[in-house]
Amino acid sequence: MIEIKVRTASRVEARSITGEVAQAVKNKEGSAVSLFVPHTTCGLLINEDADPAVIGDILDALNRLVPRSHSYKHAEGNADAHIKSSLIGHSLLVPFSDGSLVLGTWQGIFLMEFDGPRERKVQISVLK
Ligand code: ZN
């Protein structure tokens, strides 16, 4: 397993990690790459990485769906981050061929931070 560290800069942000992931698995052999974040307040998402308005709209929609302030039971003050993380998910499986990720033209891989800024780990495995 390969582990990369991602330093986020804001409480909520979408950080493109496509380049770091591609570099980490470059020239390895396998048919798919699994990605996992061992955290409860961030997630992993594949979506458009061409027009930054798209990922901004996704973050805005998540913030509307799950507002920071609400009568949550979790007393730590970050219940919204746990819920957004649950909606987005913690793992991805990306096709892999000839040493490269096989993503669609407009697709990118994002680490979705919901309780930053923090240093996050992304665990990467190339599957046979
Ligand atoms: Zn918490």
mmCIF file with all atom_site columns, C-alpha atoms and ligand atoms in Angstrom:
data_model
loop_
_atom_site.group_PDB
_atom_site.id
_atom_site.type_symbol
_atom_site.label_atom_id
_atom_site.label_alt_id
_atom_site.label_comp_id
_atom_site.label_asym_id
_atom_site.label_entity_id
_atom_site.label_seq_id
_atom_site.pdbx_PDB_ins_code
_atom_site.Cartn_x
_atom_site.Cartn_y
_atom_site.Cartn_z
_atom_site.occupancy
_atom_site.B_iso_or_equiv
_atom_site.pdbx_formal_charge
_atom_site.auth_seq_id
_atom_site.auth_comp_id
_atom_site.auth_asym_id
_atom_site.auth_atom_id
_atom_site.pdbx_PDB_model_num
ATOM   1   C  CA . MET A 1 1   ? 0.000   0.000  0.000   1.00 0.00 ? 1   MET A CA 1
ATOM   2   C  CA . ILE A 1 2   ? 1.108   3.523  -0.807  1.00 0.00 ? 2   ILE A CA 1
ATOM   3   C  CA . GLU A 1 3   ? 0.130   6.405  1.447   1.00 0.00 ? 3   GLU A CA 1
ATOM   4   C  CA . ILE A 1 4   ? 0.131   10.033 0.397   1.00 0.00 ? 4   ILE A CA 1
ATOM   5   C  CA . LYS A 1 5   ? -0.466  12.966 2.698   1.00 0.00 ? 5   LYS A CA 1
ATOM   6   C  CA . VAL A 1 6   ? -2.671  15.872 1.671   1.00 0.00 ? 6   VAL A CA 1
ATOM   7   C  CA . ARG A 1 7   ? -2.596  19.159 3.564   1.00 0.00 ? 7   ARG A CA 1
ATOM   8   C  CA . THR A 1 8   ? -5.910  20.995 3.276   1.00 0.00 ? 8   THR A CA 1
ATOM   9   C  CA . ALA A 1 9   ? -6.153  24.759 3.740   1.00 0.00 ? 9   ALA A CA 1
ATOM   10  C  CA . SER A 1 10  ? -9.795  25.463 4.656   1.00 0.00 ? 10  SER A CA 1
ATOM   11  C  CA . ARG A 1 11  ? -12.565 23.983 6.780   1.00 0.00 ? 11  ARG A CA 1
ATOM   12  C  CA . VAL A 1 12  ? -14.435 22.912 3.665   1.00 0.00 ? 12  VAL A CA 1
ATOM   13  C  CA . GLU A 1 13  ? -12.699 22.459 0.342   1.00 0.00 ? 13  GLU A CA 1
ATOM   14  C  CA . ALA A 1 14  ? -12.362 20.160 -2.633  1.00 0.00 ? 14  ALA A CA 1
ATOM   15  C  CA . ARG A 1 15  ? -8.698  19.438 -3.281  1.00 0.00 ? 15  ARG A CA 1
ATOM   16  C  CA . SER A 1 16  ? -7.787  17.855 -6.612  1.00 0.00 ? 16  SER A CA 1
ATOM   17  C  CA . ILE A 1 17  ? -5.389  14.958 -5.966  1.00 0.00 ? 17  ILE A CA 1
ATOM   18  C  CA . THR A 1 18  ? -5.416  13.422 -9.467  1.00 0.00 ? 18  THR A CA 1
ATOM   19  C  CA . GLY A 1 19  ? -1.785  14.344 -10.117 1.00 0.00 ? 19  GLY A CA 1
ATOM   20  C  CA . GLU A 1 20  ? -0.503  12.999 -6.791  1.00 0.00 ? 20  GLU A CA 1
ATOM   21  C  CA . VAL A 1 21  ? -2.408  9.732  -7.233  1.00 0.00 ? 21  VAL A CA 1
ATOM   22  C  CA . ALA A 1 22  ? -1.249  9.307  -10.848 1.00 0.00 ? 22  ALA A CA 1
ATOM   23  C  CA . GLN A 1 23  ? 2.355   9.883  -9.748  1.00 0.00 ? 23  GLN A CA 1
ATOM   24  C  CA . ALA A 1 24  ? 2.049   7.410  -6.856  1.00 0.00 ? 24  ALA A CA 1
ATOM   25  C  CA . VAL A 1 25  ? 0.901   4.561  -9.126  1.00 0.00 ? 25  VAL A CA 1
ATOM   26  C  CA . LYS A 1 26  ? 2.880   5.475  -12.241 1.00 0.00 ? 26  LYS A CA 1
ATOM   27  C  CA . ASN A 1 27  ? 4.212   2.421  -14.107 1.00 0.00 ? 27  ASN A CA 1
ATOM   28  C  CA . LYS A 1 28  ? 2.872   -0.045 -11.528 1.00 0.00 ? 28  LYS A CA 1
ATOM   29  C  CA . GLU A 1 29  ? 1.103   -3.165 -12.740 1.00 0.00 ? 29  GLU A CA 1
ATOM   30  C  CA . GLY A 1 30  ? -2.537  -3.897 -12.129 1.00 0.00 ? 30  GLY A CA 1
ATOM   31  C  CA . SER A 1 31  ? -6.070  -3.426 -13.404 1.00 0.00 ? 31  SER A CA 1
ATOM   32  C  CA . ALA A 1 32  ? -7.530  -1.011 -10.832 1.00 0.00 ? 32  ALA A CA 1
ATOM   33  C  CA . VAL A 1 33  ? -6.478  1.435  -8.174  1.00 0.00 ? 33  VAL A CA 1
ATOM   34  C  CA . SER A 1 34  ? -8.276  1.554  -4.851  1.00 0.00 ? 34  SER A CA 1
ATOM   35  C  CA . LEU A 1 35  ? -8.227  4.739  -2.822  1.00 0.00 ? 35  LEU A CA 1
ATOM   36  C  CA . PHE A 1 36  ? -9.285  5.036  0.812   1.00 0.00 ? 36  PHE A CA 1
ATOM   37  C  CA . VAL A 1 37  ? -9.258  7.807  3.401   1.00 0.00 ? 37  VAL A CA 1
ATOM   38  C  CA . PRO A 1 38  ? -9.022  6.580  7.033   1.00 0.00 ? 38  PRO A CA 1
ATOM   39  C  CA . HIS A 1 39  ? -10.953 9.570  8.363   1.00 0.00 ? 39  HIS A CA 1
ATOM   40  C  CA . THR A 1 40  ? -14.544 10.340 9.397   1.00 0.00 ? 40  THR A CA 1
ATOM   41  C  CA . THR A 1 41  ? -14.813 13.977 8.284   1.00 0.00 ? 41  THR A CA 1
ATOM   42  C  CA . CYS A 1 42  ? -13.478 13.928 4.721   1.00 0.00 ? 42  CYS A CA 1
ATOM   43  C  CA . GLY A 1 43  ? -14.210 11.898 1.621   1.00 0.00 ? 43  GLY A CA 1
ATOM   44  C  CA . LEU A 1 44  ? -13.175 11.028 -1.916  1.00 0.00 ? 44  LEU A CA 1
ATOM   45  C  CA . LEU A 1 45  ? -15.057 12.043 -5.046  1.00 0.00 ? 45  LEU A CA 1
ATOM   46  C  CA . ILE A 1 46  ? -14.646 11.797 -8.794  1.00 0.00 ? 46  ILE A CA 1
ATOM   47  C  CA . ASN A 1 47  ? -16.162 14.645 -10.776 1.00 0.00 ? 47  ASN A CA 1
ATOM   48  C  CA . GLU A 1 48  ? -15.344 17.386 -13.258 1.00 0.00 ? 48  GLU A CA 1
ATOM   49  C  CA . ASP A 1 49  ? -11.908 18.910 -12.817 1.00 0.00 ? 49  ASP A CA 1
ATOM   50  C  CA . ALA A 1 50  ? -12.067 21.254 -15.842 1.00 0.00 ? 50  ALA A CA 1
ATOM   51  C  CA . ASP A 1 51  ? -14.517 24.012 -14.877 1.00 0.00 ? 51  ASP A CA 1
ATOM   52  C  CA . PRO A 1 52  ? -13.896 24.813 -11.174 1.00 0.00 ? 52  PRO A CA 1
ATOM   53  C  CA . ALA A 1 53  ? -17.501 26.100 -10.939 1.00 0.00 ? 53  ALA A CA 1
ATOM   54  C  CA . VAL A 1 54  ? -18.702 22.468 -10.984 1.00 0.00 ? 54  VAL A CA 1
ATOM   55  C  CA . ILE A 1 55  ? -16.931 21.389 -7.805  1.00 0.00 ? 55  ILE A CA 1
ATOM   56  C  CA . GLY A 1 56  ? -17.862 24.747 -6.245  1.00 0.00 ? 56  GLY A CA 1
ATOM   57  C  CA . ASP A 1 57  ? -21.527 24.043 -6.991  1.00 0.00 ? 57  ASP A CA 1
ATOM   58  C  CA . ILE A 1 58  ? -21.175 20.571 -5.444  1.00 0.00 ? 58  ILE A CA 1
ATOM   59  C  CA . LEU A 1 59  ? -19.715 22.071 -2.248  1.00 0.00 ? 59  LEU A CA 1
ATOM   60  C  CA . ASP A 1 60  ? -22.474 24.713 -2.180  1.00 0.00 ? 60  ASP A CA 1
ATOM   61  C  CA . ALA A 1 61  ? -25.132 22.020 -2.583  1.00 0.00 ? 61  ALA A CA 1
ATOM   62  C  CA . LEU A 1 62  ? -23.620 19.931 0.240   1.00 0.00 ? 62  LEU A CA 1
ATOM   63  C  CA . ASN A 1 63  ? -23.550 23.007 2.473   1.00 0.00 ? 63  ASN A CA 1
ATOM   64  C  CA . ARG A 1 64  ? -27.238 23.651 1.718   1.00 0.00 ? 64  ARG A CA 1
ATOM   65  C  CA . LEU A 1 65  ? -28.146 20.008 2.358   1.00 0.00 ? 65  LEU A CA 1
ATOM   66  C  CA . VAL A 1 66  ? -26.141 19.765 5.575   1.00 0.00 ? 66  VAL A CA 1
ATOM   67  C  CA . PRO A 1 67  ? -25.787 23.171 7.262   1.00 0.00 ? 67  PRO A CA 1
ATOM   68  C  CA . ARG A 1 68  ? -23.019 23.653 9.820   1.00 0.00 ? 68  ARG A CA 1
ATOM   69  C  CA . SER A 1 69  ? -25.453 24.922 12.442  1.00 0.00 ? 69  SER A CA 1
ATOM   70  C  CA . HIS A 1 70  ? -28.308 22.623 13.385  1.00 0.00 ? 70  HIS A CA 1
ATOM   71  C  CA . SER A 1 71  ? -29.473 20.891 16.558  1.00 0.00 ? 71  SER A CA 1
ATOM   72  C  CA . TYR A 1 72  ? -27.086 17.940 16.074  1.00 0.00 ? 72  TYR A CA 1
ATOM   73  C  CA . LYS A 1 73  ? -26.531 15.487 18.955  1.00 0.00 ? 73  LYS A CA 1
ATOM   74  C  CA . HIS A 1 74  ? -22.766 15.096 18.348  1.00 0.00 ? 74  HIS A CA 1
ATOM   75  C  CA . ALA A 1 75  ? -21.228 17.588 20.811  1.00 0.00 ? 75  ALA A CA 1
ATOM   76  C  CA . GLU A 1 76  ? -17.855 18.045 19.085  1.00 0.00 ? 76  GLU A CA 1
ATOM   77  C  CA . GLY A 1 77  ? -19.326 20.692 16.778  1.00 0.00 ? 77  GLY A CA 1
ATOM   78  C  CA . ASN A 1 78  ? -18.505 18.945 13.516  1.00 0.00 ? 78  ASN A CA 1
ATOM   79  C  CA . ALA A 1 79  ? -21.586 16.791 12.956  1.00 0.00 ? 79  ALA A CA 1
ATOM   80  C  CA . ASP A 1 80  ? -22.070 18.411 9.547   1.00 0.00 ? 80  ASP A CA 1
ATOM   81  C  CA . ALA A 1 81  ? -18.608 17.178 8.521   1.00 0.00 ? 81  ALA A CA 1
ATOM   82  C  CA . HIS A 1 82  ? -19.384 13.589 9.589   1.00 0.00 ? 82  HIS A CA 1
ATOM   83  C  CA . ILE A 1 83  ? -22.653 13.659 7.625   1.00 0.00 ? 83  ILE A CA 1
ATOM   84  C  CA . LYS A 1 84  ? -21.083 15.130 4.457   1.00 0.00 ? 84  LYS A CA 1
ATOM   85  C  CA . SER A 1 85  ? -18.297 12.566 4.692   1.00 0.00 ? 85  SER A CA 1
ATOM   86  C  CA . SER A 1 86  ? -20.914 9.795  4.928   1.00 0.00 ? 86  SER A CA 1
ATOM   87  C  CA . LEU A 1 87  ? -22.740 11.133 1.857   1.00 0.00 ? 87  LEU A CA 1
ATOM   88  C  CA . ILE A 1 88  ? -19.570 11.380 -0.250  1.00 0.00 ? 88  ILE A CA 1
ATOM   89  C  CA . GLY A 1 89  ? -17.937 8.106  0.856   1.00 0.00 ? 89  GLY A CA 1
ATOM   90  C  CA . HIS A 1 90  ? -14.423 7.084  1.842   1.00 0.00 ? 90  HIS A CA 1
ATOM   91  C  CA . SER A 1 91  ? -13.197 5.001  -1.048  1.00 0.00 ? 91  SER A CA 1
ATOM   92  C  CA . LEU A 1 92  ? -12.911 4.913  -4.823  1.00 0.00 ? 92  LEU A CA 1
ATOM   93  C  CA . LEU A 1 93  ? -12.028 2.280  -7.378  1.00 0.00 ? 93  LEU A CA 1
ATOM   94  C  CA . VAL A 1 94  ? -10.445 3.656  -10.556 1.00 0.00 ? 94  VAL A CA 1
ATOM   95  C  CA . PRO A 1 95  ? -9.642  1.583  -13.681 1.00 0.00 ? 95  PRO A CA 1
ATOM   96  C  CA . PHE A 1 96  ? -5.918  1.288  -14.354 1.00 0.00 ? 96  PHE A CA 1
ATOM   97  C  CA . SER A 1 97  ? -4.180  0.324  -17.587 1.00 0.00 ? 97  SER A CA 1
ATOM   98  C  CA . ASP A 1 98  ? -0.597  0.505  -18.891 1.00 0.00 ? 98  ASP A CA 1
ATOM   99  C  CA . GLY A 1 99  ? 0.596   2.204  -15.727 1.00 0.00 ? 99  GLY A CA 1
ATOM   100 C  CA . SER A 1 100 ? -1.991  4.991  -15.843 1.00 0.00 ? 100 SER A CA 1
ATOM   101 C  CA . LEU A 1 101 ? -5.338  5.856  -14.306 1.00 0.00 ? 101 LEU A CA 1
ATOM   102 C  CA . VAL A 1 102 ? -8.170  5.509  -16.801 1.00 0.00 ? 102 VAL A CA 1
ATOM   103 C  CA . LEU A 1 103 ? -10.358 8.522  -16.100 1.00 0.00 ? 103 LEU A CA 1
ATOM   104 C  CA . GLY A 1 104 ? -12.881 10.239 -18.329 1.00 0.00 ? 104 GLY A CA 1
ATOM   105 C  CA . THR A 1 105 ? -11.776 13.366 -20.174 1.00 0.00 ? 105 THR A CA 1
ATOM   106 C  CA . TRP A 1 106 ? -13.255 15.757 -17.623 1.00 0.00 ? 106 TRP A CA 1
ATOM   107 C  CA . GLN A 1 107 ? -12.865 13.623 -14.524 1.00 0.00 ? 107 GLN A CA 1
ATOM   108 C  CA . GLY A 1 108 ? -10.585 14.334 -11.629 1.00 0.00 ? 108 GLY A CA 1
ATOM   109 C  CA . ILE A 1 109 ? -10.140 12.801 -8.187  1.00 0.00 ? 109 ILE A CA 1
ATOM   110 C  CA . PHE A 1 110 ? -10.922 15.098 -5.267  1.00 0.00 ? 110 PHE A CA 1
ATOM   111 C  CA . LEU A 1 111 ? -10.256 14.831 -1.571  1.00 0.00 ? 111 LEU A CA 1
ATOM   112 C  CA . MET A 1 112 ? -13.333 16.470 -0.072  1.00 0.00 ? 112 MET A CA 1
ATOM   113 C  CA . GLU A 1 113 ? -12.404 18.199 3.169   1.00 0.00 ? 113 GLU A CA 1
ATOM   114 C  CA . PHE A 1 114 ? -15.256 18.956 5.550   1.00 0.00 ? 114 PHE A CA 1
ATOM   115 C  CA . ASP A 1 115 ? -13.428 19.695 8.818   1.00 0.00 ? 115 ASP A CA 1
ATOM   116 C  CA . GLY A 1 116 ? -10.086 21.212 7.912   1.00 0.00 ? 116 GLY A CA 1
ATOM   117 C  CA . PRO A 1 117 ? -7.576  22.518 7.684   1.00 0.00 ? 117 PRO A CA 1
ATOM   118 C  CA . ARG A 1 118 ? -5.760  19.267 8.466   1.00 0.00 ? 118 ARG A CA 1
ATOM   119 C  CA . GLU A 1 119 ? -3.263  16.809 7.114   1.00 0.00 ? 119 GLU A CA 1
ATOM   120 C  CA . ARG A 1 120 ? -5.135  13.875 5.561   1.00 0.00 ? 120 ARG A CA 1
ATOM   121 C  CA . LYS A 1 121 ? -3.905  10.433 4.528   1.00 0.00 ? 121 LYS A CA 1
ATOM   122 C  CA . VAL A 1 122 ? -4.951  8.789  1.284   1.00 0.00 ? 122 VAL A CA 1
ATOM   123 C  CA . GLN A 1 123 ? -4.187  5.058  1.113   1.00 0.00 ? 123 GLN A CA 1
ATOM   124 C  CA . ILE A 1 124 ? -3.619  3.779  -2.402  1.00 0.00 ? 124 ILE A CA 1
ATOM   125 C  CA . SER A 1 125 ? -3.413  0.172  -3.582  1.00 0.00 ? 125 SER A CA 1
ATOM   126 C  CA . VAL A 1 126 ? -2.883  -1.117 -7.104  1.00 0.00 ? 126 VAL A CA 1
ATOM   127 C  CA . LEU A 1 127 ? -5.022  -4.220 -7.525  1.00 0.00 ? 127 LEU A CA 1
ATOM   128 C  CA . LYS A 1 128 ? -3.952  -7.080 -9.808  1.00 0.00 ? 128 LYS A CA 1
HETATM 129 ZN ZN . ZN  B 2 .   ? -16.818 14.719 15.467  1.00 0.00 ? 1   ZN  B ZN 1
#
